Coordinates of N, CA and C in Angstrom, one line a residue:
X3 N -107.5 40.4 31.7 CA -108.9 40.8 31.3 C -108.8 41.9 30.2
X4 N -109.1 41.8 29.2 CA -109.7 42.8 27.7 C -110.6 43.6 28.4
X5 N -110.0 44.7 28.3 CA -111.4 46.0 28.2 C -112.1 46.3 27.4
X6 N -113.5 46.8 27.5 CA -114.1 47.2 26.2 C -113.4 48.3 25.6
X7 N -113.6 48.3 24.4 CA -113.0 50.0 23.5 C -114.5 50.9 23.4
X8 N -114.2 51.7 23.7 CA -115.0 52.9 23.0 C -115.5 52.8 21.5
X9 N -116.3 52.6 20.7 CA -117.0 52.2 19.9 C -116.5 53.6 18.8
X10 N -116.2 54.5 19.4 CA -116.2 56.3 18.3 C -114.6 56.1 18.4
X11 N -113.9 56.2 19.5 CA -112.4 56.5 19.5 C -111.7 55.1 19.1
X12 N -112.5 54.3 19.4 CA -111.2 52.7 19.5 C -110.5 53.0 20.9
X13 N -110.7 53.4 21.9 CA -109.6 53.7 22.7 C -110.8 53.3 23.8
X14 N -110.3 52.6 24.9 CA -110.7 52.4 26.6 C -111.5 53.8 26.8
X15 N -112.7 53.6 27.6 CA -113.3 54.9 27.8 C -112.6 55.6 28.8
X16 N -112.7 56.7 29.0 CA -111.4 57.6 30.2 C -111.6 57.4 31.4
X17 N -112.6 56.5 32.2 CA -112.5 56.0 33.7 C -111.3 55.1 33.2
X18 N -111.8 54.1 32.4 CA -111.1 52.7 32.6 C -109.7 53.3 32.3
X19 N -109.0 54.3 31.6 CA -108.2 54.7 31.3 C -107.1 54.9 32.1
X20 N -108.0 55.6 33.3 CA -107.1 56.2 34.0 C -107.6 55.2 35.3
X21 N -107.8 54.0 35.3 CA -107.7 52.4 36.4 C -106.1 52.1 35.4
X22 N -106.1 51.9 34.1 CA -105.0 52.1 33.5 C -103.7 52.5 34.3
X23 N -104.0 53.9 34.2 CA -103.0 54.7 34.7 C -102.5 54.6 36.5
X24 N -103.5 54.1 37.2 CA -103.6 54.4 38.4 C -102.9 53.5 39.2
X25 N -103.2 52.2 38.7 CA -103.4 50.5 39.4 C -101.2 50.3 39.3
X26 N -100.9 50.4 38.2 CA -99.5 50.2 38.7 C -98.5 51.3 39.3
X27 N -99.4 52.3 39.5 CA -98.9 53.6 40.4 C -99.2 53.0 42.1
X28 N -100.4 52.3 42.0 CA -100.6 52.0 43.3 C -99.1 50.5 44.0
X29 N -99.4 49.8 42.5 CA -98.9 48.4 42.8 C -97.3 49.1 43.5
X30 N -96.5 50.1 42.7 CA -95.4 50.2 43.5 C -95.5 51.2 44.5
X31 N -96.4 51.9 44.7 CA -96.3 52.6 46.0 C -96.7 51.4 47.3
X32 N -97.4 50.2 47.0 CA -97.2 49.4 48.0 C -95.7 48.8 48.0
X33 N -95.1 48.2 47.0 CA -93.9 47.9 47.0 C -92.7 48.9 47.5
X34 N -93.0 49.6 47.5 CA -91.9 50.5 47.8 C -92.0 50.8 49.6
X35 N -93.8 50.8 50.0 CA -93.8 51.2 51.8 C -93.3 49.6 52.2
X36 N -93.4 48.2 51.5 CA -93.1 47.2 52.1 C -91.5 47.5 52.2
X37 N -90.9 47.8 51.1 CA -89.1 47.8 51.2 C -88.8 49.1 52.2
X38 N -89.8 50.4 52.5 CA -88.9 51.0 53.6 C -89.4 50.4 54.6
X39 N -90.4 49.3 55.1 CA -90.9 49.3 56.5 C -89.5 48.4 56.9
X40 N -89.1 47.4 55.6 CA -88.0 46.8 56.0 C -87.1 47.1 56.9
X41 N -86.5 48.1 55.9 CA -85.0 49.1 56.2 C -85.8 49.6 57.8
X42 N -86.9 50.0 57.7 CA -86.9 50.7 59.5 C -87.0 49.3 59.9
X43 N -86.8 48.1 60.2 CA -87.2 47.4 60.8 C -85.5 46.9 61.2
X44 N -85.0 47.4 61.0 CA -83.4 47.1 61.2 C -82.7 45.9 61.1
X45 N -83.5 45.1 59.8 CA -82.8 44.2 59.0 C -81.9 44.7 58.3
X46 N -81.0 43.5 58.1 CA -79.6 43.3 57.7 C -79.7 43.5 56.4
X47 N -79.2 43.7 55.3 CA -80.5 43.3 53.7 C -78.9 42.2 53.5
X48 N -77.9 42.3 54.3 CA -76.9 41.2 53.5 C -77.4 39.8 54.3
X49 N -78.1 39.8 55.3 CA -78.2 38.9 56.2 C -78.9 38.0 55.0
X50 N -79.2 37.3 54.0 CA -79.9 36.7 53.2 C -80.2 35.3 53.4
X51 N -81.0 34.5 53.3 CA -80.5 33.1 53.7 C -80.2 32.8 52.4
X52 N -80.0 31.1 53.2 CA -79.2 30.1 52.1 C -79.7 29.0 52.0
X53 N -80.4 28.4 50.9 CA -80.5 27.2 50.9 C -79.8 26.2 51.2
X54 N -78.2 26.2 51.1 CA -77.1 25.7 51.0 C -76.8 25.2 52.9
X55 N -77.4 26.4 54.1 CA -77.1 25.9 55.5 C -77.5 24.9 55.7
X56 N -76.7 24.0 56.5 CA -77.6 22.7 56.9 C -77.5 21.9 56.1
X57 N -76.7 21.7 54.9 CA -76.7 21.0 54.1 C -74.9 20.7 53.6
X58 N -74.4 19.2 53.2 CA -73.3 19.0 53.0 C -72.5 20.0 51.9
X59 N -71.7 20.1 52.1 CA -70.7 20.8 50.4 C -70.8 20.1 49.0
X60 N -71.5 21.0 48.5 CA -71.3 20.2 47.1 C -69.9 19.6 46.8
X61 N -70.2 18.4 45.9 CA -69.1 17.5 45.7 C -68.3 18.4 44.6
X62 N -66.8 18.8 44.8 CA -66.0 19.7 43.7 C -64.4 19.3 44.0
X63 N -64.0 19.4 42.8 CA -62.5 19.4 42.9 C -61.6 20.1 42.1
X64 N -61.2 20.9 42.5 CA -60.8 22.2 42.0 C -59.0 22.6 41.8
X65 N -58.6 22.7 40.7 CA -57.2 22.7 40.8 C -56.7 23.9 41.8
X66 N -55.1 23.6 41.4 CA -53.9 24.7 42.4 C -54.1 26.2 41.3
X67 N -54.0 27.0 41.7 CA -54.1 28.4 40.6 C -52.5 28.1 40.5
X68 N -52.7 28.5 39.2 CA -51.1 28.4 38.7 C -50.2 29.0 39.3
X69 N -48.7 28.8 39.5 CA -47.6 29.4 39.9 C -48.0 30.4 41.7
X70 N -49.3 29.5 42.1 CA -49.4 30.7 43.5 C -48.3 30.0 44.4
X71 N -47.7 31.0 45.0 CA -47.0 30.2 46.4 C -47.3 30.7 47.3
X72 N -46.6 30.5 48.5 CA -47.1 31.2 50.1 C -45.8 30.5 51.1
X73 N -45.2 31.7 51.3 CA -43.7 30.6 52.3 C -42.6 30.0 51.7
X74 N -42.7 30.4 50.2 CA -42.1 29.7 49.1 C -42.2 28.1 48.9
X75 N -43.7 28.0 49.4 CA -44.3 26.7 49.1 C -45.5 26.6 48.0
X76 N -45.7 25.6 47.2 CA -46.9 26.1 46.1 C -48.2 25.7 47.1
X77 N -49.0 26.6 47.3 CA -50.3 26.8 48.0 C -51.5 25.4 46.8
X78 N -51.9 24.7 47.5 CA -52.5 23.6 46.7 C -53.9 23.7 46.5
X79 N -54.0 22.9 45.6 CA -56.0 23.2 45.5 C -56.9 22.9 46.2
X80 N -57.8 22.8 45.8 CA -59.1 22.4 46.8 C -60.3 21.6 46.2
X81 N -61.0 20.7 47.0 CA -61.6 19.5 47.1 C -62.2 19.4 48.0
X82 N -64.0 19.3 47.7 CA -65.2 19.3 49.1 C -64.2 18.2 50.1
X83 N -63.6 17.3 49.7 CA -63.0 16.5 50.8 C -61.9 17.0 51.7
X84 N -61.6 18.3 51.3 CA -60.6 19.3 52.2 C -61.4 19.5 53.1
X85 N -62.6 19.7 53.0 CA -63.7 20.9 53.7 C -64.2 19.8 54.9
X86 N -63.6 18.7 55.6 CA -63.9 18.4 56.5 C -63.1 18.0 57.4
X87 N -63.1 17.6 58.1 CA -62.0 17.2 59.9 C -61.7 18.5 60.7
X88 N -62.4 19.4 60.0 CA -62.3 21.1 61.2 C -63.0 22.2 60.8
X89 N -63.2 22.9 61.6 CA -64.0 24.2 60.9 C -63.2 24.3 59.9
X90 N -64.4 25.6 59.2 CA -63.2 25.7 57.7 C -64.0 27.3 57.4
X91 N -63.2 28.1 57.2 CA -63.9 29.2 56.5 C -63.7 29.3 55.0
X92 N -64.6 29.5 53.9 CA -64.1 29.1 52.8 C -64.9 31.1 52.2
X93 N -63.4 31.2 51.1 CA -63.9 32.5 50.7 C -63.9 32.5 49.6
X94 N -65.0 33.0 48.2 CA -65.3 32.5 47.3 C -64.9 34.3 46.6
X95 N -64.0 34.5 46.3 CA -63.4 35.7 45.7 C -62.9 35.7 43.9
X96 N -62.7 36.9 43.7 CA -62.0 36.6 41.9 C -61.2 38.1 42.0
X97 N -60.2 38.4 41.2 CA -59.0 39.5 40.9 C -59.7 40.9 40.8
X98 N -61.1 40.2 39.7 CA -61.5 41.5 38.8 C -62.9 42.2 40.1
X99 N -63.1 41.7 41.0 CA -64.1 41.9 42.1 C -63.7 42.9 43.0
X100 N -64.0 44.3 42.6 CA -63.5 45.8 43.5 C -64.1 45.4 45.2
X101 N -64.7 44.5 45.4 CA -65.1 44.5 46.7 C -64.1 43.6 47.7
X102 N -64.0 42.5 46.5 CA -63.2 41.6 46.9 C -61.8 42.1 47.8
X103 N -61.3 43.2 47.3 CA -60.1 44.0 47.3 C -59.5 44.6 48.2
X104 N -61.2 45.4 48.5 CA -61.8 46.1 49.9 C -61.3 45.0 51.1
X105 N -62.0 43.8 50.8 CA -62.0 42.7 51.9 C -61.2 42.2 52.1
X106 N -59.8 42.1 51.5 CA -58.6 41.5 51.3 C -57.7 41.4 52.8
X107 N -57.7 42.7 53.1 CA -57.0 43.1 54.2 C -57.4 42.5 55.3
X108 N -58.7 42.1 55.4 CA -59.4 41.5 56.9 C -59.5 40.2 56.7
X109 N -59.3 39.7 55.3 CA -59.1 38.3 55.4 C -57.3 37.9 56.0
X110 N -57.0 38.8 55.5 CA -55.2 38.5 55.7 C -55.5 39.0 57.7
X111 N -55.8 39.7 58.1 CA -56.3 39.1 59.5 C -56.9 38.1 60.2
X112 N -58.1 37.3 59.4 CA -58.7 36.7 59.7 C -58.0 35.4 59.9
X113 N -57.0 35.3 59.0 CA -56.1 34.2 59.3 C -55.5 34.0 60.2
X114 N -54.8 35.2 60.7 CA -53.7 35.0 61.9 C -54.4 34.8 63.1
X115 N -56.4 34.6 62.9 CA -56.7 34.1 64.0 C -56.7 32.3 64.5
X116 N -56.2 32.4 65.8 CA -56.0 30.9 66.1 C -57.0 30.2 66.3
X117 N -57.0 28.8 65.5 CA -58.0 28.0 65.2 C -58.8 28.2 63.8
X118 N -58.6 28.8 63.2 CA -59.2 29.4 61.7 C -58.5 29.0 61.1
X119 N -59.0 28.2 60.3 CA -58.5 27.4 58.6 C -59.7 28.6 57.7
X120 N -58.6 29.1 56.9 CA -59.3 29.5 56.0 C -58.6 29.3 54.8
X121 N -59.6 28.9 53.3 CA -59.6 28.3 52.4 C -60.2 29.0 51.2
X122 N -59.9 29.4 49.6 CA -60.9 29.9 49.1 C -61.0 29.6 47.7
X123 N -62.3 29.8 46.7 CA -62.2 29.6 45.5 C -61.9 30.5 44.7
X124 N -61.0 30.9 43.9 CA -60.8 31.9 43.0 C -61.5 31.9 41.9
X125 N -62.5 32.4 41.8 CA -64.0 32.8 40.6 C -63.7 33.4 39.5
X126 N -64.0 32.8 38.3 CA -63.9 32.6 37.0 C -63.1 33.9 36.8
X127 N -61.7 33.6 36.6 CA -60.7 34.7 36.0 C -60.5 34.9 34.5
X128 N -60.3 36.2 34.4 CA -60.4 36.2 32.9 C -59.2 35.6 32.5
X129 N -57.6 34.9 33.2 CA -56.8 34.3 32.7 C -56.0 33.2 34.2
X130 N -55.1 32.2 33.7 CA -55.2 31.3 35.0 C -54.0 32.1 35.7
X131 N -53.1 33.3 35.1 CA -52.9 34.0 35.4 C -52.9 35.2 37.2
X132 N -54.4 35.6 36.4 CA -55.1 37.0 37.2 C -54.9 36.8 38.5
X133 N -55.6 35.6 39.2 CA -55.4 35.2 40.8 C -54.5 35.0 41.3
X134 N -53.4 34.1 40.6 CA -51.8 34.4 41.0 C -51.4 35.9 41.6
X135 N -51.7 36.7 40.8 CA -51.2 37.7 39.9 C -52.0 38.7 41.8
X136 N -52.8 38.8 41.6 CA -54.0 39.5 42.7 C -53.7 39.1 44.2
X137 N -53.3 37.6 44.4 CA -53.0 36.9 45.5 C -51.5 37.3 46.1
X138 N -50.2 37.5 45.1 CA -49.4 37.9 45.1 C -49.0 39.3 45.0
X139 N -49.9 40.3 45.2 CA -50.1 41.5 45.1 C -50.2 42.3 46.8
X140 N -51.6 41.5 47.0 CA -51.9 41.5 48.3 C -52.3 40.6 49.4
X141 N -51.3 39.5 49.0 CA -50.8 38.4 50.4 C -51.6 37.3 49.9
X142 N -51.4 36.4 50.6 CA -52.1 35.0 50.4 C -52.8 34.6 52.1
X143 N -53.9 34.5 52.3 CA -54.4 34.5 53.5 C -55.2 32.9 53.4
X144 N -55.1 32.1 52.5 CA -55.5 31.0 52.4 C -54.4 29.7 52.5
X145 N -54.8 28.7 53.1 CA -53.9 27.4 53.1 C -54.2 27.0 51.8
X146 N -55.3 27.1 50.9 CA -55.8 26.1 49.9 C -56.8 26.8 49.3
X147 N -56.3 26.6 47.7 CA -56.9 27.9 46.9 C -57.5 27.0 45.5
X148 N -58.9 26.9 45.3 CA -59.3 26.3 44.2 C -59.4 27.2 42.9
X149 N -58.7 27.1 41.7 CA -58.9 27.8 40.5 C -60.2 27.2 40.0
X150 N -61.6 28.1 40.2 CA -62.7 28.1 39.6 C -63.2 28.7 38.5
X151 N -62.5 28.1 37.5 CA -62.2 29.0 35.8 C -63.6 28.6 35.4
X152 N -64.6 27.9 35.4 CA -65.7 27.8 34.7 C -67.2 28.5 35.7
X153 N -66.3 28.1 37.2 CA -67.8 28.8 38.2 C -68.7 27.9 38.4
X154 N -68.6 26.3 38.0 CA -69.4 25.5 38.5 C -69.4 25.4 39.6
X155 N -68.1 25.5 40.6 CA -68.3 24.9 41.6 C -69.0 26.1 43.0
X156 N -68.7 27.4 42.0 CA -69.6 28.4 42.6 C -71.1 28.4 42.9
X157 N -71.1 28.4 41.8 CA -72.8 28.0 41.4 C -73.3 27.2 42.6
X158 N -72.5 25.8 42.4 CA -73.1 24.3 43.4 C -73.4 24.7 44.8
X159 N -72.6 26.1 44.9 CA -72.7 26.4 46.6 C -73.6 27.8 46.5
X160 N -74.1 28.1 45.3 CA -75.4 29.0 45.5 C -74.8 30.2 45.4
X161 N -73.7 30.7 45.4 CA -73.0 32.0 44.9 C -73.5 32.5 43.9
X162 N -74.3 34.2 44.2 CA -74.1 34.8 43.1 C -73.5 35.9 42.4
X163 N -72.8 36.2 43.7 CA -72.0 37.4 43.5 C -71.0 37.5 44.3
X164 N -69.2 37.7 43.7 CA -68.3 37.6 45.1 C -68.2 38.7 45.5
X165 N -68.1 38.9 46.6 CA -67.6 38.2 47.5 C -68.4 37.3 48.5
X166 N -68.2 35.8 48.6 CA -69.4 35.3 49.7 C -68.4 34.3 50.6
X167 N -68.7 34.0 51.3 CA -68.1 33.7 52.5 C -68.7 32.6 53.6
X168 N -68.6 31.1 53.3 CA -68.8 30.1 54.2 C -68.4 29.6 55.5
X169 N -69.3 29.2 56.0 CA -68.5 28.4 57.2 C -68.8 27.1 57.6
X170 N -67.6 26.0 57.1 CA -68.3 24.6 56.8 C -67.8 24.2 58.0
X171 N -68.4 23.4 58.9 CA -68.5 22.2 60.3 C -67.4 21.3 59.6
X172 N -67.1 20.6 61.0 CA -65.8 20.0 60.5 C -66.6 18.6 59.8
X173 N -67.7 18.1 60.0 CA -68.4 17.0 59.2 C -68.4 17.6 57.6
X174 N -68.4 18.6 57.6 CA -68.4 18.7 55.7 C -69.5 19.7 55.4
X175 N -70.7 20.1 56.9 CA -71.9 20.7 56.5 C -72.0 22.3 56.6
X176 N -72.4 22.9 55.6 CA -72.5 24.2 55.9 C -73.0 24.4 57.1
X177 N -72.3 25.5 58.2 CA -73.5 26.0 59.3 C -73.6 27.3 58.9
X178 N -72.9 28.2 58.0 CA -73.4 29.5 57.9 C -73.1 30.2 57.0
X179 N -73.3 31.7 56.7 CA -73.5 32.2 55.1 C -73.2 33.7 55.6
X180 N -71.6 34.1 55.0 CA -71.7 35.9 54.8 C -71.8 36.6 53.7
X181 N -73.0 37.4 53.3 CA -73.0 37.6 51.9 C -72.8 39.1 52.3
X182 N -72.0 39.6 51.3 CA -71.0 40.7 51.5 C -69.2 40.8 51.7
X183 N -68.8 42.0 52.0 CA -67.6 42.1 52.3 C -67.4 41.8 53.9
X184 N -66.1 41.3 54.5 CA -65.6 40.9 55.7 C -65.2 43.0 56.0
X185 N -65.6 42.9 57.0 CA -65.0 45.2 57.5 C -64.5 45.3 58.6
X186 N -63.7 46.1 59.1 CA -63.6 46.4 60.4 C -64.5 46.3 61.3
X187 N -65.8 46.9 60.7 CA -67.0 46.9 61.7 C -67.5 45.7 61.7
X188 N -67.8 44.7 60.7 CA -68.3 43.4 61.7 C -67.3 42.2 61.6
X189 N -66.0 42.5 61.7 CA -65.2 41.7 62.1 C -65.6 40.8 63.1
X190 N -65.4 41.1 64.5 CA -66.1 40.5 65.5 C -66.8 39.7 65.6
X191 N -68.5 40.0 64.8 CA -69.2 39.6 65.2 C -69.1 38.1 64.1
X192 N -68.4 38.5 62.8 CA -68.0 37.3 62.1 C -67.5 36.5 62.9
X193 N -66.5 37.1 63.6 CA -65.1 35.8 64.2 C -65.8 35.2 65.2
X194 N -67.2 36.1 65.7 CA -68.0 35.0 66.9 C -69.1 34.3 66.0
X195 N -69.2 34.4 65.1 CA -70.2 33.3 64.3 C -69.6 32.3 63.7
X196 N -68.2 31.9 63.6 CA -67.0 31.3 62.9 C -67.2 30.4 64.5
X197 N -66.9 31.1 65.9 CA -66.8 30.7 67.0 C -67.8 29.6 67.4
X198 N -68.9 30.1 67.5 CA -70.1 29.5 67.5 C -70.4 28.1 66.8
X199 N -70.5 28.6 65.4 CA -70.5 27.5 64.7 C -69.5 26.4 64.9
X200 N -67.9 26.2 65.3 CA -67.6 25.7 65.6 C -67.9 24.3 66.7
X201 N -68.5 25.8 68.3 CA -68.8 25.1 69.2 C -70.1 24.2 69.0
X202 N -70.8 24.5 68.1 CA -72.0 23.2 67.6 C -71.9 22.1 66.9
X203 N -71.0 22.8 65.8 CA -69.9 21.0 65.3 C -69.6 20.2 66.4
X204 N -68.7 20.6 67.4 CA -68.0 20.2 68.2 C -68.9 19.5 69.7
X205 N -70.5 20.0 69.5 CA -71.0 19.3 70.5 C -71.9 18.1 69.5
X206 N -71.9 17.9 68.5 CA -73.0 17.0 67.7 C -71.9 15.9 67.9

């Protein structure tokens, strides 16, 4: 809506002036009591959903990262058709990701738990290099490692920032979504959502 001008100044007369001034002072003081009632409401803010739950793996085929081994075996790529006959935890990580880094050590735990396949994509490296290079630095906690040099196959699964962290049903279908870093503090409650999910695959 066009306001009138003031006919002498050319300018909004000084009520409407200051509705001007007032109306997007209010719009974010509402915006802002909605985002603290959140935070007091003791939501998660990583807990996010996913379009992606409930739904099969995007179709992808993703090479070996160059020169990675593990056991002095070359660690192989990955392919949505890896992503079924068992639970699967898939970690969608890259070299240059400070968080990623952080998480590194709890994924290298997360493995040595029994029954946990975990699996991950290595996100658009600035060389085919970097991942080798990062994986070999600080351990290899994956059976099967896709070099994701362009990040389609990230995208397909709704990633928008790594570190993110799946958990595919042994049918092929996502049952759940960790957006954030894996920590000492919710280790646990991960390894019981990993658990769970399983035991629902496993009753369908």
């Amino acid at each position: 809506m066009t306001l009138p001008l003031d006919e002498v100044t050319g300018r909004p007369p000084p009520v409407r002036r200051s509705l001007l001034l007032i109306v997007p002072a209010l719009a974010f003081a509402a915006l802002a009591a909605v985002l603290f009632l959140r935070l007091r409401s003791g939501a998660d803010p990583a807990a996010l959903p996913s379009a992606m739950i409930g739904k099969p793996v995007p179709s992808f085929d993703l090479p070996a990262v160059p020169g990675l081994t593990a056991a002095g075996a070359p660690v192989p790529g990955l392919s949505s058709q890896d992503l079924k006959g068992q639970i699967t935890v898939l970690n969608v990580f890259a070299s240059w990701c400070a968080p990623c880094q952080v998480e590194h050590p709890m994924l290298m735990r997360l493995a040595k738990e029994p029954g946990i396949r975990l699996v991950g994509i290595d996100y658009k490296e600035p060389s085919p290099e970097a991942g080798q290079r990062f994986l070999a630095r600080h351990g290899v906690p994956f059976s099967a490692v896709g070099a994701d040099a362009s990040g389609r196959a990230a995208i397909d699964f709704g990633v928008y920032g790594v570190p993110e962290t799946f958990i595919v049903g042994p049918d092929g279908v996502i049952r759940d979504k960790l957006v954030g870093i894996l920590t000492p503090e919710n280790f646990a409650s991960v390894l019981a959502r990993i658990r769970a999910a399983g035991k629902v695959a496993a009753a369908q």
